[in-house]
PDB file of C-alpha atoms in Angstrom:
ATOM      1  CA  UNK A   6      43.257 153.701 124.479  1.00  0.00           C
ATOM      2  CA  UNK A   7      46.985 154.392 124.275  1.00  0.00           C
ATOM      3  CA  UNK A   8      47.667 150.883 122.977  1.00  0.00           C
ATOM      4  CA  UNK A   9      44.659 151.024 120.670  1.00  0.00           C
ATOM      5  CA  UNK A  10      45.870 154.210 118.979  1.00  0.00           C
ATOM      6  CA  UNK A  11      49.329 152.738 118.398  1.00  0.00           C
ATOM      7  CA  UNK A  12      47.804 150.482 115.732  1.00  0.00           C
ATOM      8  CA  UNK A  13      47.272 153.485 113.471  1.00  0.00           C
ATOM      9  CA  UNK A  14      50.490 155.438 113.903  1.00  0.00           C
ATOM     10  CA  UNK A  15      52.525 156.200 110.816  1.00  0.00           C
ATOM     11  CA  UNK A  16      55.816 154.314 110.573  1.00  0.00           C
ATOM     12  CA  UNK A  17      58.710 156.290 109.142  1.00  0.00           C
ATOM     13  CA  UNK A  18      61.579 158.681 109.700  1.00  0.00           C
ATOM     14  CA  UNK A  19      62.709 162.198 108.802  1.00  0.00           C
ATOM     15  CA  UNK A  20      65.238 162.689 106.007  1.00  0.00           C
ATOM     16  CA  UNK A  21      66.122 166.312 106.673  1.00  0.00           C
ATOM     17  CA  UNK A  22      62.755 168.053 106.690  1.00  0.00           C
ATOM     18  CA  UNK A  23      61.044 165.357 104.604  1.00  0.00           C
ATOM     19  CA  UNK A  24      59.112 162.559 106.327  1.00  0.00           C
ATOM     20  CA  UNK A  25      59.608 159.162 104.690  1.00  0.00           C
ATOM     21  CA  UNK A  26      56.700 156.788 105.276  1.00  0.00           C
ATOM     22  CA  UNK A  27      57.958 153.204 105.672  1.00  0.00           C
ATOM     23  CA  UNK A  28      54.621 151.606 106.554  1.00  0.00           C
ATOM     24  CA  UNK A  29      53.245 148.986 104.164  1.00  0.00           C
ATOM     25  CA  UNK A  30      49.711 149.637 105.383  1.00  0.00           C
ATOM     26  CA  UNK A  31      47.572 152.524 104.078  1.00  0.00           C
ATOM     27  CA  UNK A  32      47.388 155.517 106.405  1.00  0.00           C
ATOM     28  CA  UNK A  33      44.197 155.587 108.481  1.00  0.00           C
ATOM     29  CA  UNK A  34      43.166 158.586 110.532  1.00  0.00           C
ATOM     30  CA  UNK A  35      41.537 157.598 113.818  1.00  0.00           C
ATOM     31  CA  UNK A  36      40.202 160.139 116.323  1.00  0.00           C
ATOM     32  CA  UNK A  37      40.049 159.049 119.973  1.00  0.00           C
ATOM     33  CA  UNK A  38      36.626 160.576 120.555  1.00  0.00           C
ATOM     34  CA  UNK A  39      35.205 158.505 117.715  1.00  0.00           C
ATOM     35  CA  UNK A  40      36.340 155.135 119.111  1.00  0.00           C
ATOM     36  CA  UNK A  41      33.298 153.333 120.502  1.00  0.00           C
ATOM     37  CA  UNK A  42      33.348 151.719 123.931  1.00  0.00           C
ATOM     38  CA  UNK A  43      32.412 148.410 122.316  1.00  0.00           C
ATOM     39  CA  UNK A  44      35.424 148.528 119.993  1.00  0.00           C
ATOM     40  CA  UNK A  45      37.727 149.554 122.834  1.00  0.00           C
ATOM     41  CA  UNK A  46      36.442 146.774 125.077  1.00  0.00           C
ATOM     42  CA  UNK A  47      36.955 144.196 122.345  1.00  0.00           C
ATOM     43  CA  UNK A  48      40.546 145.407 121.957  1.00  0.00           C
ATOM     44  CA  UNK A  49      41.079 145.225 125.746  1.00  0.00           C
ATOM     45  CA  UNK A  50      39.876 141.625 125.785  1.00  0.00           C
ATOM     46  CA  UNK A  51      42.285 140.803 122.978  1.00  0.00           C
ATOM     47  CA  UNK A  52      45.132 142.315 125.012  1.00  0.00           C
ATOM     48  CA  UNK A  53      44.060 140.278 128.049  1.00  0.00           C
ATOM     49  CA  UNK A  54      44.221 137.077 125.972  1.00  0.00           C
ATOM     50  CA  UNK A  55      47.337 137.691 123.879  1.00  0.00           C
ATOM     51  CA  UNK A  56      49.318 140.352 125.744  1.00  0.00           C
ATOM     52  CA  UNK A  57      51.583 142.909 124.067  1.00  0.00           C
ATOM     53  CA  UNK A  58      54.400 140.534 123.254  1.00  0.00           C
ATOM     54  CA  UNK A  59      57.984 140.509 124.472  1.00  0.00           C
ATOM     55  CA  UNK A  60      59.368 142.947 121.906  1.00  0.00           C
ATOM     56  CA  UNK A  61      59.978 146.443 123.288  1.00  0.00           C
ATOM     57  CA  UNK A  62      58.139 149.156 121.392  1.00  0.00           C
ATOM     58  CA  UNK A  63      61.132 151.418 120.785  1.00  0.00           C
ATOM     59  CA  UNK A  64      59.240 153.604 118.312  1.00  0.00           C
ATOM     60  CA  UNK A  65      56.633 154.249 120.987  1.00  0.00           C
ATOM     61  CA  UNK A  66      59.352 155.176 123.470  1.00  0.00           C
ATOM     62  CA  UNK A  67      60.923 157.609 121.006  1.00  0.00           C
ATOM     63  CA  UNK A  68      57.517 159.110 120.208  1.00  0.00           C
ATOM     64  CA  UNK A  69      56.766 159.654 123.886  1.00  0.00           C
ATOM     65  CA  UNK A  70      60.076 161.491 124.285  1.00  0.00           C
ATOM     66  CA  UNK A  71      59.675 163.691 121.213  1.00  0.00           C
ATOM     67  CA  UNK A  72      58.654 166.844 123.125  1.00  0.00           C
ATOM     68  CA  UNK A  73      60.880 166.762 126.190  1.00  0.00           C
ATOM     69  CA  UNK A  74      62.421 170.201 125.742  1.00  0.00           C
ATOM     70  CA  UNK A  75      62.004 172.881 128.427  1.00  0.00           C
ATOM     71  CA  UNK A  76      60.735 176.315 127.448  1.00  0.00           C
ATOM     72  CA  UNK A  77      58.662 179.167 128.874  1.00  0.00           C
ATOM     73  CA  UNK A  78      55.482 177.503 127.631  1.00  0.00           C
ATOM     74  CA  UNK A  79      55.953 174.321 129.668  1.00  0.00           C
ATOM     75  CA  UNK A  80      58.482 175.170 132.393  1.00  0.00           C
ATOM     76  CA  UNK A  81      55.920 174.495 135.142  1.00  0.00           C
ATOM     77  CA  UNK A  82      56.142 170.813 134.106  1.00  0.00           C
ATOM     78  CA  UNK A  83      59.936 170.641 134.307  1.00  0.00           C
ATOM     79  CA  UNK A  84      59.994 168.365 137.372  1.00  0.00           C
ATOM     80  CA  UNK A  85      57.399 166.058 135.809  1.00  0.00           C
ATOM     81  CA  UNK A  86      59.502 165.809 132.645  1.00  0.00           C
ATOM     82  CA  UNK A  87      62.545 164.785 134.681  1.00  0.00           C
ATOM     83  CA  UNK A  88      60.595 162.145 136.598  1.00  0.00           C
ATOM     84  CA  UNK A  89      58.910 160.869 133.433  1.00  0.00           C
ATOM     85  CA  UNK A  90      62.212 160.340 131.623  1.00  0.00           C
ATOM     86  CA  UNK A  91      63.983 158.840 134.637  1.00  0.00           C
ATOM     87  CA  UNK A  92      61.167 156.418 135.510  1.00  0.00           C
ATOM     88  CA  UNK A  93      60.747 155.180 131.935  1.00  0.00           C
ATOM     89  CA  UNK A  94      64.475 154.557 131.784  1.00  0.00           C
ATOM     90  CA  UNK A  95      64.485 152.597 135.062  1.00  0.00           C
ATOM     91  CA  UNK A  96      61.506 150.436 134.055  1.00  0.00           C
ATOM     92  CA  UNK A  97      62.939 149.651 130.625  1.00  0.00           C
ATOM     93  CA  UNK A  98      66.354 148.851 132.058  1.00  0.00           C
ATOM     94  CA  UNK A  99      64.807 146.447 134.550  1.00  0.00           C
ATOM     95  CA  UNK A 100      62.691 144.821 131.842  1.00  0.00           C
ATOM     96  CA  UNK A 101      65.695 144.319 129.565  1.00  0.00           C
ATOM     97  CA  UNK A 102      67.764 142.791 132.365  1.00  0.00           C
ATOM     98  CA  UNK A 103      64.924 140.472 133.326  1.00  0.00           C
ATOM     99  CA  UNK A 104      63.837 139.528 129.821  1.00  0.00           C
ATOM    100  CA  UNK A 105      67.049 139.226 127.793  1.00  0.00           C
ATOM    101  CA  UNK A 106      70.482 137.690 128.164  1.00  0.00           C
ATOM    102  CA  UNK A 107      73.805 137.810 126.361  1.00  0.00           C
ATOM    103  CA  UNK A 108      74.255 139.794 123.174  1.00  0.00           C
ATOM    104  CA  UNK A 109      70.550 140.545 122.830  1.00  0.00           C
ATOM    105  CA  UNK A 110      70.484 142.107 126.286  1.00  0.00           C
ATOM    106  CA  UNK A 111      73.562 144.158 125.416  1.00  0.00           C
ATOM    107  CA  UNK A 112      71.968 145.381 122.170  1.00  0.00           C
ATOM    108  CA  UNK A 113      68.696 146.341 123.889  1.00  0.00           C
ATOM    109  CA  UNK A 114      70.537 148.169 126.667  1.00  0.00           C
ATOM    110  CA  UNK A 115      72.564 150.050 124.068  1.00  0.00           C
ATOM    111  CA  UNK A 116      69.364 151.184 122.339  1.00  0.00           C
ATOM    112  CA  UNK A 117      67.959 152.319 125.677  1.00  0.00           C
ATOM    113  CA  UNK A 118      71.100 154.267 126.568  1.00  0.00           C
ATOM    114  CA  UNK A 119      71.123 156.014 123.179  1.00  0.00           C
ATOM    115  CA  UNK A 120      67.497 157.131 123.498  1.00  0.00           C
ATOM    116  CA  UNK A 121      67.989 158.138 127.135  1.00  0.00           C
ATOM    117  CA  UNK A 122      71.131 160.183 126.420  1.00  0.00           C
ATOM    118  CA  UNK A 123      69.548 161.943 123.446  1.00  0.00           C
ATOM    119  CA  UNK A 124      66.419 162.885 125.401  1.00  0.00           C
ATOM    120  CA  UNK A 125      68.338 163.896 128.512  1.00  0.00           C
ATOM    121  CA  UNK A 126      70.576 166.193 126.473  1.00  0.00           C
ATOM    122  CA  UNK A 127      67.572 167.705 124.709  1.00  0.00           C
ATOM    123  CA  UNK A 128      66.024 168.564 128.075  1.00  0.00           C
ATOM    124  CA  UNK A 129      69.289 169.965 129.463  1.00  0.00           C
ATOM    125  CA  UNK A 130      70.188 171.924 126.326  1.00  0.00           C
ATOM    126  CA  UNK A 131      66.760 173.508 126.019  1.00  0.00           C
ATOM    127  CA  UNK A 132      66.695 174.459 129.712  1.00  0.00           C
ATOM    128  CA  UNK A 133      70.149 176.014 129.403  1.00  0.00           C
ATOM    129  CA  UNK A 134      69.214 177.904 126.239  1.00  0.00           C
ATOM    130  CA  UNK A 135      65.854 179.258 127.410  1.00  0.00           C
ATOM    131  CA  UNK A 136      66.141 179.586 131.184  1.00  0.00           C
ATOM    132  CA  UNK A 137      69.896 179.899 131.538  1.00  0.00           C
ATOM    133  CA  UNK A 138      70.029 182.141 128.492  1.00  0.00           C
ATOM    134  CA  UNK A 139      67.704 184.661 130.114  1.00  0.00           C
ATOM    135  CA  UNK A 140      69.837 184.846 133.252  1.00  0.00           C
ATOM    136  CA  UNK A 141      72.976 185.154 131.126  1.00  0.00           C
ATOM    137  CA  UNK A 142      71.356 188.146 129.393  1.00  0.00           C
ATOM    138  CA  UNK A 143      70.818 189.632 132.860  1.00  0.00           C
ATOM    139  CA  UNK A 144      74.520 189.552 133.661  1.00  0.00           C
ATOM    140  CA  UNK A 145      74.798 186.114 135.276  1.00  0.00           C
ATOM    141  CA  UNK A 146      77.815 184.705 133.447  1.00  0.00           C
ATOM    142  CA  UNK A 147      78.026 180.912 133.440  1.00  0.00           C
ATOM    143  CA  UNK A 148      74.365 180.424 134.413  1.00  0.00           C
ATOM    144  CA  UNK A 149      73.489 178.477 131.261  1.00  0.00           C
ATOM    145  CA  UNK A 150      76.291 175.921 131.620  1.00  0.00           C
ATOM    146  CA  UNK A 151      75.715 175.542 135.376  1.00  0.00           C
ATOM    147  CA  UNK A 152      72.061 174.842 134.694  1.00  0.00           C
ATOM    148  CA  UNK A 153      72.771 172.462 131.837  1.00  0.00           C
ATOM    149  CA  UNK A 154      75.146 170.344 133.937  1.00  0.00           C
ATOM    150  CA  UNK A 155      72.686 170.434 136.840  1.00  0.00           C
ATOM    151  CA  UNK A 156      69.809 169.145 134.683  1.00  0.00           C
ATOM    152  CA  UNK A 157      71.976 166.280 133.406  1.00  0.00           C
ATOM    153  CA  UNK A 158      73.000 165.386 136.959  1.00  0.00           C
ATOM    154  CA  UNK A 159      69.406 165.618 138.216  1.00  0.00           C
ATOM    155  CA  UNK A 160      68.039 163.243 135.566  1.00  0.00           C
ATOM    156  CA  UNK A 161      70.803 160.704 136.259  1.00  0.00           C
ATOM    157  CA  UNK A 162      70.223 161.016 140.002  1.00  0.00           C
ATOM    158  CA  UNK A 163      66.498 160.380 139.568  1.00  0.00           C
ATOM    159  CA  UNK A 164      67.119 157.449 137.202  1.00  0.00           C
ATOM    160  CA  UNK A 165      69.510 155.891 139.722  1.00  0.00           C
ATOM    161  CA  UNK A 166      66.981 156.410 142.520  1.00  0.00           C
ATOM    162  CA  UNK A 167      64.159 154.791 140.543  1.00  0.00           C
ATOM    163  CA  UNK A 168      66.440 151.904 139.594  1.00  0.00           C
ATOM    164  CA  UNK A 169      67.438 151.383 143.222  1.00  0.00           C
ATOM    165  CA  UNK A 170      63.778 151.504 144.275  1.00  0.00           C
ATOM    166  CA  UNK A 171      62.937 148.694 141.846  1.00  0.00           C
ATOM    167  CA  UNK A 172      65.894 146.614 143.020  1.00  0.00           C
ATOM    168  CA  UNK A 173      65.009 147.036 146.686  1.00  0.00           C
ATOM    169  CA  UNK A 174      61.215 146.956 146.575  1.00  0.00           C
ATOM    170  CA  UNK A 175      60.240 145.415 143.267  1.00  0.00           C
ATOM    171  CA  UNK A 176      57.563 147.126 141.210  1.00  0.00           C
ATOM    172  CA  UNK A 177      53.999 147.111 142.488  1.00  0.00           C
ATOM    173  CA  UNK A 178      52.018 147.586 139.304  1.00  0.00           C
ATOM    174  CA  UNK A 179      48.610 147.623 140.965  1.00  0.00           C
ATOM    175  CA  UNK A 180      47.518 144.664 138.852  1.00  0.00           C
ATOM    176  CA  UNK A 181      44.480 142.979 140.411  1.00  0.00           C
ATOM    177  CA  UNK A 182      43.665 140.109 138.045  1.00  0.00           C
ATOM    178  CA  UNK A 183      44.921 137.919 135.182  1.00  0.00           C
ATOM    179  CA  UNK A 184      43.107 140.051 132.593  1.00  0.00           C
ATOM    180  CA  UNK A 185      45.470 142.919 133.496  1.00  0.00           C
ATOM    181  CA  UNK A 186      48.730 140.991 133.209  1.00  0.00           C
ATOM    182  CA  UNK A 187      49.397 142.561 129.805  1.00  0.00           C
ATOM    183  CA  UNK A 188      49.980 145.880 131.588  1.00  0.00           C
ATOM    184  CA  UNK A 189      53.318 144.556 132.823  1.00  0.00           C
ATOM    185  CA  UNK A 190      54.493 144.767 129.199  1.00  0.00           C
ATOM    186  CA  UNK A 191      53.389 148.402 128.914  1.00  0.00           C
ATOM    187  CA  UNK A 192      56.471 150.324 130.093  1.00  0.00           C
ATOM    188  CA  UNK A 193      54.571 153.624 130.101  1.00  0.00           C
ATOM    189  CA  UNK A 194      52.015 152.221 132.547  1.00  0.00           C
ATOM    190  CA  UNK A 195      54.686 150.560 134.661  1.00  0.00           C
ATOM    191  CA  UNK A 196      56.659 153.801 134.848  1.00  0.00           C
ATOM    192  CA  UNK A 197      53.550 155.640 136.057  1.00  0.00           C
ATOM    193  CA  UNK A 198      53.113 153.050 138.807  1.00  0.00           C
ATOM    194  CA  UNK A 199      56.782 153.429 139.728  1.00  0.00           C
ATOM    195  CA  UNK A 200      56.481 157.208 140.032  1.00  0.00           C
ATOM    196  CA  UNK A 201      53.501 156.756 142.331  1.00  0.00           C
ATOM    197  CA  UNK A 202      55.122 154.156 144.576  1.00  0.00           C
ATOM    198  CA  UNK A 203      58.408 156.076 144.826  1.00  0.00           C
ATOM    199  CA  UNK A 204      56.935 159.567 145.067  1.00  0.00           C
ATOM    200  CA  UNK A 205      57.921 160.170 148.705  1.00  0.00           C
ATOM    201  CA  UNK A 206      61.508 159.052 148.100  1.00  0.00           C
ATOM    202  CA  UNK A 207      61.905 161.196 144.997  1.00  0.00           C
ATOM    203  CA  UNK A 208      60.363 164.276 146.634  1.00  0.00           C
ATOM    204  CA  UNK A 209      63.043 164.102 149.316  1.00  0.00           C
ATOM    205  CA  UNK A 210      65.830 163.611 146.788  1.00  0.00           C
ATOM    206  CA  UNK A 211      64.606 166.554 144.719  1.00  0.00           C
ATOM    207  CA  UNK A 212      66.266 168.888 147.218  1.00  0.00           C
ATOM    208  CA  UNK A 213      69.429 166.864 147.704  1.00  0.00           C
ATOM    209  CA  UNK A 214      71.915 167.164 144.865  1.00  0.00           C
ATOM    210  CA  UNK A 215      74.929 164.902 145.158  1.00  0.00           C
ATOM    211  CA  UNK A 216      77.920 166.744 146.537  1.00  0.00           C
ATOM    212  CA  UNK A 217      80.151 168.087 143.795  1.00  0.00           C
ATOM    213  CA  UNK A 218      77.950 166.727 141.020  1.00  0.00           C
ATOM    214  CA  UNK A 219      75.518 169.585 140.441  1.00  0.00           C
ATOM    215  CA  UNK A 220      75.476 173.317 141.019  1.00  0.00           C
ATOM    216  CA  UNK A 221      71.684 173.361 141.457  1.00  0.00           C
ATOM    217  CA  UNK A 222      69.274 170.676 142.666  1.00  0.00           C
ATOM    218  CA  UNK A 223      65.831 169.896 141.293  1.00  0.00           C
ATOM    219  CA  UNK A 224      64.103 172.340 143.613  1.00  0.00           C
ATOM    220  CA  UNK A 225      66.424 175.132 142.465  1.00  0.00           C
ATOM    221  CA  UNK A 226      65.876 174.358 138.790  1.00  0.00           C
ATOM    222  CA  UNK A 227      62.090 174.261 139.096  1.00  0.00           C
ATOM    223  CA  UNK A 228      62.023 177.601 140.958  1.00  0.00           C
ATOM    224  CA  UNK A 229      64.506 179.295 138.612  1.00  0.00           C
ATOM    225  CA  UNK A 230      62.493 178.213 135.579  1.00  0.00           C
ATOM    226  CA  UNK A 231      59.179 179.604 136.797  1.00  0.00           C
ATOM    227  CA  UNK A 232      60.787 182.867 137.917  1.00  0.00           C
ATOM    228  CA  UNK A 233      62.564 183.236 134.558  1.00  0.00           C
ATOM    229  CA  UNK A 234      59.214 182.864 132.799  1.00  0.00           C
ATOM    230  CA  UNK A 235      57.780 185.678 134.909  1.00  0.00           C
ATOM    231  CA  UNK A 236      60.708 187.999 134.123  1.00  0.00           C
ATOM    232  CA  UNK A 237      60.605 187.173 130.403  1.00  0.00           C
ATOM    233  CA  UNK A 238      56.880 187.949 130.252  1.00  0.00           C
ATOM    234  CA  UNK A 239      57.409 191.303 131.974  1.00  0.00           C
ATOM    235  CA  UNK A 240      60.214 192.246 129.590  1.00  0.00           C
ATOM    236  CA  UNK A 241      58.227 191.240 126.528  1.00  0.00           C
ATOM    237  CA  UNK A 242      55.017 192.979 127.564  1.00  0.00           C
ATOM    238  CA  UNK A 243      55.458 195.353 130.529  1.00  0.00           C
ATOM    239  CA  UNK A 244      52.194 195.792 132.405  1.00  0.00           C
ATOM    240  CA  UNK A 245      53.286 198.998 134.126  1.00  0.00           C
ATOM    241  CA  UNK A 246      51.364 202.175 133.293  1.00  0.00           C
ATOM    242  CA  UNK A 247      54.060 204.711 132.339  1.00  0.00           C
ATOM    243  CA  UNK A 248      51.782 207.569 133.393  1.00  0.00           C
ATOM    244  CA  UNK A 249      52.282 206.590 137.026  1.00  0.00           C
ATOM    245  CA  UNK A 250      55.191 208.205 138.854  1.00  0.00           C
ATOM    246  CA  UNK A 251      58.705 206.848 138.537  1.00  0.00           C
ATOM    247  CA  UNK A 252      58.870 206.642 142.333  1.00  0.00           C
ATOM    248  CA  UNK A 253      55.836 204.346 142.244  1.00  0.00           C
ATOM    249  CA  UNK A 254      57.637 202.138 139.733  1.00  0.00           C
ATOM    250  CA  UNK A 255      60.629 201.917 142.080  1.00  0.00           C
ATOM    251  CA  UNK A 256      58.409 200.910 144.983  1.00  0.00           C
ATOM    252  CA  UNK A 257      56.614 198.322 142.832  1.00  0.00           C
ATOM    253  CA  UNK A 258      59.927 196.788 141.820  1.00  0.00           C
ATOM    254  CA  UNK A 259      61.019 196.741 145.460  1.00  0.00           C
ATOM    255  CA  UNK A 260      57.865 194.786 146.313  1.00  0.00           C
ATOM    256  CA  UNK A 261      58.676 192.291 143.560  1.00  0.00           C
ATOM    257  CA  UNK A 262      62.247 191.953 144.804  1.00  0.00           C
ATOM    258  CA  UNK A 263      61.123 191.324 148.392  1.00  0.00           C
ATOM    259  CA  UNK A 264      58.553 188.798 147.146  1.00  0.00           C
ATOM    260  CA  UNK A 265      61.334 186.988 145.268  1.00  0.00           C
ATOM    261  CA  UNK A 266      63.416 186.629 148.425  1.00  0.00           C
ATOM    262  CA  UNK A 267      60.403 185.546 150.476  1.00  0.00           C
ATOM    263  CA  UNK A 268      59.280 182.986 147.880  1.00  0.00           C
ATOM    264  CA  UNK A 269      62.825 181.624 147.560  1.00  0.00           C
ATOM    265  CA  UNK A 270      62.953 181.167 151.312  1.00  0.00           C
ATOM    266  CA  UNK A 271      59.596 179.386 151.421  1.00  0.00           C
ATOM    267  CA  UNK A 272      60.594 177.140 148.522  1.00  0.00           C
ATOM    268  CA  UNK A 273      63.846 176.201 150.237  1.00  0.00           C
ATOM    269  CA  UNK A 274      66.074 177.006 147.281  1.00  0.00           C
ATOM    270  CA  UNK A 275      69.833 177.141 147.752  1.00  0.00           C
ATOM    271  CA  UNK A 276      71.757 180.238 148.788  1.00  0.00           C
ATOM    272  CA  UNK A 277      73.687 180.078 145.515  1.00  0.00           C
ATOM    273  CA  UNK A 278      70.535 180.251 143.431  1.00  0.00           C
ATOM    274  CA  UNK A 279      69.045 182.998 145.604  1.00  0.00           C
ATOM    275  CA  UNK A 280      72.196 185.067 145.120  1.00  0.00           C
ATOM    276  CA  UNK A 281      72.068 184.506 141.367  1.00  0.00           C
ATOM    277  CA  UNK A 282      68.411 185.540 141.123  1.00  0.00           C
ATOM    278  CA  UNK A 283      68.848 188.650 143.247  1.00  0.00           C
ATOM    279  CA  UNK A 284      71.969 189.516 141.250  1.00  0.00           C
ATOM    280  CA  UNK A 285      69.920 189.344 138.057  1.00  0.00           C
ATOM    281  CA  UNK A 286      67.293 191.744 139.392  1.00  0.00           C
ATOM    282  CA  UNK A 287      69.035 195.128 138.850  1.00  0.00           C
ATOM    283  CA  UNK A 288      69.837 194.273 135.198  1.00  0.00           C
ATOM    284  CA  UNK A 289      66.226 193.136 134.854  1.00  0.00           C
ATOM    285  CA  UNK A 290      65.093 196.536 136.148  1.00  0.00           C
ATOM    286  CA  UNK A 291      67.230 198.279 133.525  1.00  0.00           C
ATOM    287  CA  UNK A 292      65.851 196.069 130.762  1.00  0.00           C
ATOM    288  CA  UNK A 293      62.310 196.684 131.980  1.00  0.00           C
ATOM    289  CA  UNK A 294      62.847 200.430 131.913  1.00  0.00           C
ATOM    290  CA  UNK A 295      64.275 200.080 128.400  1.00  0.00           C
ATOM    291  CA  UNK A 296      60.988 198.434 127.389  1.00  0.00           C
ATOM    292  CA  UNK A 297      58.976 201.187 129.051  1.00  0.00           C
ATOM    293  CA  UNK A 298      61.086 203.842 127.339  1.00  0.00           C
ATOM    294  CA  UNK A 299      60.376 202.145 124.015  1.00  0.00           C
ATOM    295  CA  UNK A 300      56.646 202.549 124.600  1.00  0.00           C
ATOM    296  CA  UNK A 301      57.193 206.183 125.596  1.00  0.00           C
ATOM    297  CA  UNK A 302      59.118 206.707 122.347  1.00  0.00           C
ATOM    298  CA  UNK A 303      55.981 205.515 120.594  1.00  0.00           C
ATOM    299  CA  UNK A 304      54.059 208.189 122.490  1.00  0.00           C
ATOM    300  CA  UNK A 305      56.526 210.827 121.290  1.00  0.00           C
ATOM    301  CA  UNK A 306      56.061 209.810 117.671  1.00  0.00           C
ATOM    302  CA  UNK A 307      52.307 209.878 118.129  1.00  0.00           C
ATOM    303  CA  UNK A 308      52.465 213.344 119.728  1.00  0.00           C
ATOM    304  CA  UNK A 309      54.637 214.612 116.861  1.00  0.00           C
ATOM    305  CA  UNK A 310      51.929 213.573 114.413  1.00  0.00           C
ATOM    306  CA  UNK A 311      49.092 214.878 116.600  1.00  0.00           C
ATOM    307  CA  UNK A 312      50.426 217.762 118.739  1.00  0.00           C
ATOM    308  CA  UNK A 313      47.060 218.300 120.411  1.00  0.00           C
ATOM    309  CA  UNK A 314      47.476 214.998 122.287  1.00  0.00           C
ATOM    310  CA  UNK A 315      50.953 215.712 123.723  1.00  0.00           C
ATOM    311  CA  UNK A 316      49.599 216.951 127.042  1.00  0.00           C
ATOM    312  CA  UNK A 317      47.530 213.815 127.547  1.00  0.00           C
ATOM    313  CA  UNK A 318      50.226 211.156 127.227  1.00  0.00           C
ATOM    314  CA  UNK A 319      53.720 210.739 128.642  1.00  0.00           C
ATOM    315  CA  UNK A 320      56.578 211.731 126.334  1.00  0.00           C
ATOM    316  CA  UNK A 321      59.454 211.989 128.837  1.00  0.00           C
ATOM    317  CA  UNK A 322      61.776 209.017 129.430  1.00  0.00           C
ATOM    318  CA  UNK A 323      61.828 207.123 132.715  1.00  0.00           C
ATOM    319  CA  UNK A 324      63.909 208.932 135.347  1.00  0.00           C
ATOM    320  CA  UNK A 325      66.059 205.995 136.407  1.00  0.00           C
ATOM    321  CA  UNK A 326      67.646 207.794 139.319  1.00  0.00           C
ATOM    322  CA  UNK A 327      64.193 208.374 140.817  1.00  0.00           C
ATOM    323  CA  UNK A 328      63.285 204.733 140.249  1.00  0.00           C
ATOM    324  CA  UNK A 329      66.417 203.439 141.972  1.00  0.00           C
ATOM    325  CA  UNK A 330      66.130 205.861 144.869  1.00  0.00           C
ATOM    326  CA  UNK A 331      62.570 204.730 145.498  1.00  0.00           C
ATOM    327  CA  UNK A 332      63.582 201.076 145.020  1.00  0.00           C
ATOM    328  CA  UNK A 333      66.390 201.094 147.568  1.00  0.00           C
ATOM    329  CA  UNK A 334      64.406 203.322 149.901  1.00  0.00           C
ATOM    330  CA  UNK A 335      61.562 200.779 149.960  1.00  0.00           C
ATOM    331  CA  UNK A 336      63.945 197.927 150.753  1.00  0.00           C
TER     332      UNK A 336
END
C-alpha cells in the first residue's frame, strides 16, 4: 500500500510558504480505504515482476522524515523516532555502498548525510526547545543544551550500532520467495526488519551513553520527556481543587515527588538526571501555586460582582508556607 500510494504523491517544493507543484501529471486524490484488493494485488504482482528499480527514492525519504520533531504531543514516541531515523540511515548507507561506486557513490552518500543531519538536528532542536526549555524555566540552567547534545549523540550512537549490526550479521529481511525480492529495494521495509533483528542490542545500548560524548543517555531522555509533559500539563491546567486545605496540597505534592524518585529508580535513569528533575520540583511547585492563585483571583473578581457567593468559593491566596511545611513534613 505504501508503494502504491507513492504513485499519486504531489511532486514539488516550498518557496517560502508557497508550494510549487513540479509534477507534469494532473493531481489525483486517492484514499487508501477506497483502493480495492484486486487493484492492490495487481500492483503487487507488477512489483514482483519489475521491482522498484535501483534509483533511491530520496523524495520518499524526505517525506518520511518530515515530522521528526519532539514535542509534548508525541514525546512518548521519542525512542521510536531515534531508532527510525538511525535504522533508515544505516540501511540506506549500506545500500549505497553496495550498489554504487566512485563519484556516484560519493554523491549519493552526500545526499544521505545532508538529509540525516537535517533530520537529526530537527529532532535535537525540538527536544531542547520543548523538553529542555521547560526544565530551563524551572531553574535548571543549561538543561536545553545538555539535552540537545545528548540527542545528537544518541542518534549517532544508534546509527553506528545499526551499521555495525549490518556489517557483522548482514540484514535478514524475512523474504521467503522470489515474488518478495522487490522488498529489498524498499529501504523503509528493510529498516523495519533491521530494527526487529537488532532490537535486543539496541535496548542494551539505550542505557549506555559513550563516555564523555553525552550528558544523558536514551533512557534518561525518554524519561525526562514524559515527566516534562506531565509537569507542563499540570501547570497549564491544574487539577487541584483550591477549596481543599493548603496542607493537603503540600502532602499531595510530596506524594508526587516521592513517586518521581521511585519511578526514576525503577526506570534506571542516571543520578545526574534524577538530581536535575528533583531540583526542578520546588520551582514547579511555585509555578503550580501561581496557577492556582490565578484561578483564585478569578474567584475574587466573581465574588466582587456577586457578593452573595463570596462565602461559597475560595478568595484567599494559597498559603505557601503551609504548603511547604506539609510538603517537607510528608517527606
